[in-house]
Amino acid sequence: NFWRATHTRAGAVLSSHATTSFVIVPQMREVGFSFLPGLSRAGSLGTLVISFVPMSAASILRVEALDVDAGFDFTQAITDPTATAGLVTSVTETSCEISFQSAPLQPGIAVSVPLDTVTFGTPGGPFSFRLTTEENDAVADATILSHYFPGSVNVLNASFLNDYADVTAYPVRGTLRAQTSTLGQAVLVFNLTQATPAVTQLV
């Protein structure tokens, strides 16, 4: 990648010079984040799955959290050797280094890296990560991706009432617990970590 400058007058070249330009770092392709089913919600431990297609050979993947919620933490992150060739070698609260020395990343070959026991921050919502791959201490590929962390539904109290829950109208039956094969009413008291429109469904 070079720049060339040419000084001309009346169509005649008076002088010229070529110089090396800045380094252009390739971007990874098909980059994505996903969460394994389970308690992947704000404030919990969960599994963050990073997938991408490298454009250059590399042996290190570095993940840096640029804009995440308070409490987000990589320090307990590990990889499962049965799921990926990558091995976590260095962590801070907001960064994680994964080594692929045993099976280096190859251009055009898709990679999926499940990071277990990542602490998701609160309250959830949009976040940004920078991903870089490195080889011989030089950046090979890089990209920045935004995604969305799930929020949390915190159940404060749960009860199941029978049809006679009104103890004023049913002073005896109203004190009894709901029985099988009878109608009743489930009552949940909860709060949310994310603002939720009125039309949202709770499933």
PDB file of C-alpha atoms in Angstrom:
ATOM      1  CA  ASN A   1       0.000   0.000   0.000  1.00  0.00           C
ATOM      2  CA  PHE A   2       1.825   3.083  -1.288  1.00  0.00           C
ATOM      3  CA  TRP A   3       1.107   6.736  -1.992  1.00  0.00           C
ATOM      4  CA  ARG A   4       2.674   8.492  -5.005  1.00  0.00           C
ATOM      5  CA  ALA A   5       2.867  12.265  -5.392  1.00  0.00           C
ATOM      6  CA  THR A   6       3.633  13.827  -8.761  1.00  0.00           C
ATOM      7  CA  HIS A   7       4.375  17.498  -9.505  1.00  0.00           C
ATOM      8  CA  THR A   8       3.537  18.437 -13.093  1.00  0.00           C
ATOM      9  CA  ARG A   9       3.499  21.613 -15.175  1.00  0.00           C
ATOM     10  CA  ALA A  10       1.952  21.862 -18.626  1.00  0.00           C
ATOM     11  CA  GLY A  11       1.765  18.093 -18.749  1.00  0.00           C
ATOM     12  CA  ALA A  12       5.437  17.612 -17.931  1.00  0.00           C
ATOM     13  CA  VAL A  13       6.484  15.773 -14.782  1.00  0.00           C
ATOM     14  CA  LEU A  14       8.775  17.980 -12.711  1.00  0.00           C
ATOM     15  CA  SER A  15       9.151  15.675  -9.729  1.00  0.00           C
ATOM     16  CA  SER A  16       7.587  12.656  -8.069  1.00  0.00           C
ATOM     17  CA  HIS A  17       7.925  10.573  -4.962  1.00  0.00           C
ATOM     18  CA  ALA A  18       6.402   7.343  -3.595  1.00  0.00           C
ATOM     19  CA  THR A  19       6.107   6.507   0.082  1.00  0.00           C
ATOM     20  CA  THR A  20       4.658   3.739   2.205  1.00  0.00           C
ATOM     21  CA  SER A  21       1.083   4.444   3.342  1.00  0.00           C
ATOM     22  CA  PHE A  22      -0.548   3.531   6.654  1.00  0.00           C
ATOM     23  CA  VAL A  23      -1.207  -0.121   7.385  1.00  0.00           C
ATOM     24  CA  ILE A  24      -4.696  -1.301   6.447  1.00  0.00           C
ATOM     25  CA  VAL A  25      -5.894  -3.953   8.897  1.00  0.00           C
ATOM     26  CA  PRO A  26      -8.392  -6.437   7.403  1.00  0.00           C
ATOM     27  CA  GLN A  27     -11.792  -6.812   9.059  1.00  0.00           C
ATOM     28  CA  MET A  28     -13.120 -10.164  10.150  1.00  0.00           C
ATOM     29  CA  ARG A  29     -16.230 -11.360   8.351  1.00  0.00           C
ATOM     30  CA  GLU A  30     -19.500 -12.784   9.684  1.00  0.00           C
ATOM     31  CA  VAL A  31     -18.801 -11.608  13.236  1.00  0.00           C
ATOM     32  CA  GLY A  32     -21.522 -12.381  15.759  1.00  0.00           C
ATOM     33  CA  PHE A  33     -22.312 -12.765  19.450  1.00  0.00           C
ATOM     34  CA  SER A  34     -24.865 -15.119  20.925  1.00  0.00           C
ATOM     35  CA  PHE A  35     -25.813 -16.540  24.315  1.00  0.00           C
ATOM     36  CA  LEU A  36     -26.281 -20.183  25.238  1.00  0.00           C
ATOM     37  CA  PRO A  37     -29.770 -21.011  26.532  1.00  0.00           C
ATOM     38  CA  GLY A  38     -30.170 -20.728  30.281  1.00  0.00           C
ATOM     39  CA  LEU A  39     -29.612 -17.899  32.743  1.00  0.00           C
ATOM     40  CA  SER A  40     -27.966 -15.534  30.251  1.00  0.00           C
ATOM     41  CA  ARG A  41     -29.409 -12.365  31.724  1.00  0.00           C
ATOM     42  CA  ALA A  42     -28.255  -9.168  33.383  1.00  0.00           C
ATOM     43  CA  GLY A  43     -26.376  -9.778  36.613  1.00  0.00           C
ATOM     44  CA  SER A  44     -25.820 -13.504  36.065  1.00  0.00           C
ATOM     45  CA  LEU A  45     -23.028 -15.827  34.965  1.00  0.00           C
ATOM     46  CA  GLY A  46     -23.507 -17.089  31.428  1.00  0.00           C
ATOM     47  CA  THR A  47     -21.856 -18.236  28.228  1.00  0.00           C
ATOM     48  CA  LEU A  48     -20.973 -15.697  25.547  1.00  0.00           C
ATOM     49  CA  VAL A  49     -20.363 -17.263  22.125  1.00  0.00           C
ATOM     50  CA  ILE A  50     -18.153 -15.306  19.700  1.00  0.00           C
ATOM     51  CA  SER A  51     -18.129 -16.380  16.059  1.00  0.00           C
ATOM     52  CA  PHE A  52     -16.236 -14.953  13.086  1.00  0.00           C
ATOM     53  CA  VAL A  53     -14.313 -15.734   9.898  1.00  0.00           C
ATOM     54  CA  PRO A  54     -10.691 -14.515  10.077  1.00  0.00           C
ATOM     55  CA  MET A  55      -9.097 -12.908   7.030  1.00  0.00           C
ATOM     56  CA  SER A  56      -5.514 -13.476   8.182  1.00  0.00           C
ATOM     57  CA  ALA A  57      -3.606 -16.241   9.924  1.00  0.00           C
ATOM     58  CA  ALA A  58      -3.313 -15.591  13.655  1.00  0.00           C
ATOM     59  CA  SER A  59      -2.728 -17.320  16.980  1.00  0.00           C
ATOM     60  CA  ILE A  60      -4.264 -14.815  19.428  1.00  0.00           C
ATOM     61  CA  LEU A  61      -7.824 -13.472  19.744  1.00  0.00           C
ATOM     62  CA  ARG A  62      -8.304 -10.442  21.966  1.00  0.00           C
ATOM     63  CA  VAL A  63     -11.806  -9.388  23.093  1.00  0.00           C
ATOM     64  CA  GLU A  64     -12.202  -5.911  24.613  1.00  0.00           C
ATOM     65  CA  ALA A  65     -15.429  -4.561  26.091  1.00  0.00           C
ATOM     66  CA  LEU A  66     -15.809  -0.932  25.006  1.00  0.00           C
ATOM     67  CA  ASP A  67     -19.284  -0.057  26.235  1.00  0.00           C
ATOM     68  CA  VAL A  68     -20.823  -2.499  28.710  1.00  0.00           C
ATOM     69  CA  ASP A  69     -22.969  -2.319  31.830  1.00  0.00           C
ATOM     70  CA  ALA A  70     -21.626  -1.941  35.358  1.00  0.00           C
ATOM     71  CA  GLY A  71     -20.667  -5.312  36.786  1.00  0.00           C
ATOM     72  CA  PHE A  72     -19.638  -6.902  33.485  1.00  0.00           C
ATOM     73  CA  ASP A  73     -16.642  -9.122  34.206  1.00  0.00           C
ATOM     74  CA  PHE A  74     -14.372 -11.406  32.176  1.00  0.00           C
ATOM     75  CA  THR A  75     -12.143 -12.452  35.095  1.00  0.00           C
ATOM     76  CA  GLN A  76     -13.797 -15.883  35.528  1.00  0.00           C
ATOM     77  CA  ALA A  77     -14.039 -16.584  31.787  1.00  0.00           C
ATOM     78  CA  ILE A  78     -12.868 -20.000  30.582  1.00  0.00           C
ATOM     79  CA  THR A  79     -13.124 -22.010  27.379  1.00  0.00           C
ATOM     80  CA  ASP A  80     -14.212 -25.624  27.024  1.00  0.00           C
ATOM     81  CA  PRO A  81     -11.450 -27.589  25.234  1.00  0.00           C
ATOM     82  CA  THR A  82     -14.092 -29.888  23.750  1.00  0.00           C
ATOM     83  CA  ALA A  83     -15.818 -26.921  22.076  1.00  0.00           C
ATOM     84  CA  THR A  84     -12.897 -24.794  20.845  1.00  0.00           C
ATOM     85  CA  ALA A  85      -9.143 -24.963  20.330  1.00  0.00           C
ATOM     86  CA  GLY A  86      -8.763 -21.588  22.052  1.00  0.00           C
ATOM     87  CA  LEU A  87      -7.413 -21.332  25.601  1.00  0.00           C
ATOM     88  CA  VAL A  88      -7.965 -18.277  27.824  1.00  0.00           C
ATOM     89  CA  THR A  89      -4.500 -17.011  28.794  1.00  0.00           C
ATOM     90  CA  SER A  90      -5.116 -13.522  30.202  1.00  0.00           C
ATOM     91  CA  VAL A  91      -8.158 -11.669  31.539  1.00  0.00           C
ATOM     92  CA  THR A  92      -9.185  -8.388  33.138  1.00  0.00           C
ATOM     93  CA  GLU A  93     -12.702  -7.211  33.941  1.00  0.00           C
ATOM     94  CA  THR A  94     -13.138  -5.832  30.414  1.00  0.00           C
ATOM     95  CA  SER A  95     -10.719  -7.828  28.248  1.00  0.00           C
ATOM     96  CA  CYS A  96      -9.957 -11.435  27.472  1.00  0.00           C
ATOM     97  CA  GLU A  97      -7.049 -12.952  25.536  1.00  0.00           C
ATOM     98  CA  ILE A  98      -7.522 -16.360  23.914  1.00  0.00           C
ATOM     99  CA  SER A  99      -4.599 -18.341  22.530  1.00  0.00           C
ATOM    100  CA  PHE A 100      -4.869 -20.608  19.500  1.00  0.00           C
ATOM    101  CA  GLN A 101      -1.250 -21.767  19.551  1.00  0.00           C
ATOM    102  CA  SER A 102      -2.243 -25.432  19.230  1.00  0.00           C
ATOM    103  CA  ALA A 103      -4.467 -24.761  16.201  1.00  0.00           C
ATOM    104  CA  PRO A 104      -3.851 -21.274  14.696  1.00  0.00           C
ATOM    105  CA  LEU A 105      -6.673 -19.356  13.050  1.00  0.00           C
ATOM    106  CA  GLN A 106      -6.712 -19.781   9.286  1.00  0.00           C
ATOM    107  CA  PRO A 107      -7.991 -17.288   6.673  1.00  0.00           C
ATOM    108  CA  GLY A 108     -11.544 -18.066   5.550  1.00  0.00           C
ATOM    109  CA  ILE A 109     -12.125 -20.804   8.167  1.00  0.00           C
ATOM    110  CA  ALA A 110     -15.059 -19.992  10.490  1.00  0.00           C
ATOM    111  CA  VAL A 111     -14.375 -19.994  14.235  1.00  0.00           C
ATOM    112  CA  SER A 112     -16.767 -20.249  17.182  1.00  0.00           C
ATOM    113  CA  VAL A 113     -15.495 -19.523  20.701  1.00  0.00           C
ATOM    114  CA  PRO A 114     -17.819 -20.155  23.691  1.00  0.00           C
ATOM    115  CA  LEU A 115     -16.639 -18.185  26.731  1.00  0.00           C
ATOM    116  CA  ASP A 116     -18.099 -19.723  29.891  1.00  0.00           C
ATOM    117  CA  THR A 117     -18.707 -18.021  33.272  1.00  0.00           C
ATOM    118  CA  VAL A 118     -18.802 -14.475  31.950  1.00  0.00           C
ATOM    119  CA  THR A 119     -20.588 -12.106  34.347  1.00  0.00           C
ATOM    120  CA  PHE A 120     -23.165 -10.025  32.486  1.00  0.00           C
ATOM    121  CA  GLY A 121     -23.629  -6.468  33.727  1.00  0.00           C
ATOM    122  CA  THR A 122     -26.758  -4.703  34.913  1.00  0.00           C
ATOM    123  CA  PRO A 123     -29.242  -3.518  33.690  1.00  0.00           C
ATOM    124  CA  GLY A 124     -28.538  -5.038  30.241  1.00  0.00           C
ATOM    125  CA  GLY A 125     -28.965  -3.385  26.872  1.00  0.00           C
ATOM    126  CA  PRO A 126     -26.634  -2.331  24.022  1.00  0.00           C
ATOM    127  CA  PHE A 127     -22.901  -3.004  24.252  1.00  0.00           C
ATOM    128  CA  SER A 128     -19.835  -2.823  21.986  1.00  0.00           C
ATOM    129  CA  PHE A 129     -16.810  -5.109  21.735  1.00  0.00           C
ATOM    130  CA  ARG A 130     -13.540  -4.739  19.847  1.00  0.00           C
ATOM    131  CA  LEU A 131     -12.150  -7.999  18.448  1.00  0.00           C
ATOM    132  CA  THR A 132      -8.563  -8.234  17.236  1.00  0.00           C
ATOM    133  CA  THR A 133      -6.479 -11.179  16.128  1.00  0.00           C
ATOM    134  CA  GLU A 134      -2.705 -11.077  16.435  1.00  0.00           C
ATOM    135  CA  GLU A 135       0.304 -12.902  15.046  1.00  0.00           C
ATOM    136  CA  ASN A 136       3.874 -12.273  16.217  1.00  0.00           C
ATOM    137  CA  ASP A 137       2.706  -9.277  18.302  1.00  0.00           C
ATOM    138  CA  ALA A 138       1.178  -7.579  15.247  1.00  0.00           C
ATOM    139  CA  VAL A 139      -2.533  -7.004  14.618  1.00  0.00           C
ATOM    140  CA  ALA A 140      -3.818  -9.338  11.898  1.00  0.00           C
ATOM    141  CA  ASP A 141      -7.578  -8.616  11.780  1.00  0.00           C
ATOM    142  CA  ALA A 142      -9.817  -6.244  13.728  1.00  0.00           C
ATOM    143  CA  THR A 143     -13.446  -5.192  14.001  1.00  0.00           C
ATOM    144  CA  ILE A 144     -15.905  -3.501  16.378  1.00  0.00           C
ATOM    145  CA  LEU A 145     -19.355  -5.001  16.866  1.00  0.00           C
ATOM    146  CA  SER A 146     -22.405  -3.802  18.787  1.00  0.00           C
ATOM    147  CA  HIS A 147     -24.950  -6.187  20.256  1.00  0.00           C
ATOM    148  CA  TYR A 148     -27.580  -6.357  23.001  1.00  0.00           C
ATOM    149  CA  PHE A 149     -27.371  -7.982  26.410  1.00  0.00           C
ATOM    150  CA  PRO A 150     -30.657  -9.387  27.749  1.00  0.00           C
ATOM    151  CA  GLY A 151     -32.048  -7.641  30.805  1.00  0.00           C
ATOM    152  CA  SER A 152     -33.425  -9.406  33.858  1.00  0.00           C
ATOM    153  CA  VAL A 153     -36.860 -10.197  35.291  1.00  0.00           C
ATOM    154  CA  ASN A 154     -36.526 -10.379  39.071  1.00  0.00           C
ATOM    155  CA  VAL A 155     -39.427 -12.178  40.764  1.00  0.00           C
ATOM    156  CA  LEU A 156     -39.901 -10.725  44.230  1.00  0.00           C
ATOM    157  CA  ASN A 157     -42.820 -12.893  45.276  1.00  0.00           C
ATOM    158  CA  ALA A 158     -44.829 -15.732  43.735  1.00  0.00           C
ATOM    159  CA  SER A 159     -48.061 -17.293  44.950  1.00  0.00           C
ATOM    160  CA  PHE A 160     -50.909 -19.437  43.661  1.00  0.00           C
ATOM    161  CA  LEU A 161     -54.390 -18.593  44.954  1.00  0.00           C
ATOM    162  CA  ASN A 162     -57.510 -20.727  44.768  1.00  0.00           C
ATOM    163  CA  ASP A 163     -60.901 -19.456  43.635  1.00  0.00           C
ATOM    164  CA  TYR A 164     -61.840 -18.750  47.254  1.00  0.00           C
ATOM    165  CA  ALA A 165     -58.917 -16.456  48.047  1.00  0.00           C
ATOM    166  CA  ASP A 166     -61.262 -13.722  49.224  1.00  0.00           C
ATOM    167  CA  VAL A 167     -61.300 -14.594  52.957  1.00  0.00           C
ATOM    168  CA  THR A 168     -64.049 -12.021  53.562  1.00  0.00           C
ATOM    169  CA  ALA A 169     -66.456 -13.883  51.277  1.00  0.00           C
ATOM    170  CA  TYR A 170     -65.042 -17.340  52.071  1.00  0.00           C
ATOM    171  CA  PRO A 171     -63.691 -17.222  55.652  1.00  0.00           C
ATOM    172  CA  VAL A 172     -62.939 -20.966  55.753  1.00  0.00           C
ATOM    173  CA  ARG A 173     -62.198 -21.949  52.164  1.00  0.00           C
ATOM    174  CA  GLY A 174     -60.191 -18.790  51.673  1.00  0.00           C
ATOM    175  CA  THR A 175     -57.560 -20.036  54.125  1.00  0.00           C
ATOM    176  CA  LEU A 176     -57.009 -23.290  52.215  1.00  0.00           C
ATOM    177  CA  ARG A 177     -54.286 -23.812  49.633  1.00  0.00           C
ATOM    178  CA  ALA A 178     -55.161 -24.407  45.992  1.00  0.00           C
ATOM    179  CA  GLN A 179     -55.687 -28.070  45.180  1.00  0.00           C
ATOM    180  CA  THR A 180     -54.850 -30.119  42.088  1.00  0.00           C
ATOM    181  CA  SER A 181     -57.441 -30.193  39.277  1.00  0.00           C
ATOM    182  CA  THR A 182     -58.981 -26.942  40.495  1.00  0.00           C
ATOM    183  CA  LEU A 183     -58.868 -23.468  39.031  1.00  0.00           C
ATOM    184  CA  GLY A 184     -56.614 -20.898  40.617  1.00  0.00           C
ATOM    185  CA  GLN A 185     -54.730 -17.688  40.042  1.00  0.00           C
ATOM    186  CA  ALA A 186     -50.952 -17.287  39.783  1.00  0.00           C
ATOM    187  CA  VAL A 187     -49.721 -13.993  41.229  1.00  0.00           C
ATOM    188  CA  LEU A 188     -46.185 -12.774  40.440  1.00  0.00           C
ATOM    189  CA  VAL A 189     -44.616  -9.649  41.866  1.00  0.00           C
ATOM    190  CA  PHE A 190     -41.522  -8.700  39.874  1.00  0.00           C
ATOM    191  CA  ASN A 191     -39.383  -5.870  38.565  1.00  0.00           C
ATOM    192  CA  LEU A 192     -37.428  -5.386  35.342  1.00  0.00           C
ATOM    193  CA  THR A 193     -33.955  -4.021  34.673  1.00  0.00           C
ATOM    194  CA  GLN A 194     -34.968  -2.681  31.245  1.00  0.00           C
ATOM    195  CA  ALA A 195     -37.698  -0.207  30.343  1.00  0.00           C
ATOM    196  CA  THR A 196     -40.516  -2.212  28.760  1.00  0.00           C
ATOM    197  CA  PRO A 197     -43.312  -0.997  26.446  1.00  0.00           C
ATOM    198  CA  ALA A 198     -46.898  -1.543  27.585  1.00  0.00           C
ATOM    199  CA  VAL A 199     -47.558  -4.075  24.794  1.00  0.00           C
ATOM    200  CA  THR A 200     -44.695  -6.377  25.885  1.00  0.00           C
ATOM    201  CA  GLN A 201     -45.642  -9.959  26.751  1.00  0.00           C
ATOM    202  CA  LEU A 202     -44.301 -11.852  29.761  1.00  0.00           C
ATOM    203  CA  VAL A 203     -43.792 -15.500  28.814  1.00  0.00           C
TER     204      VAL A 203
END
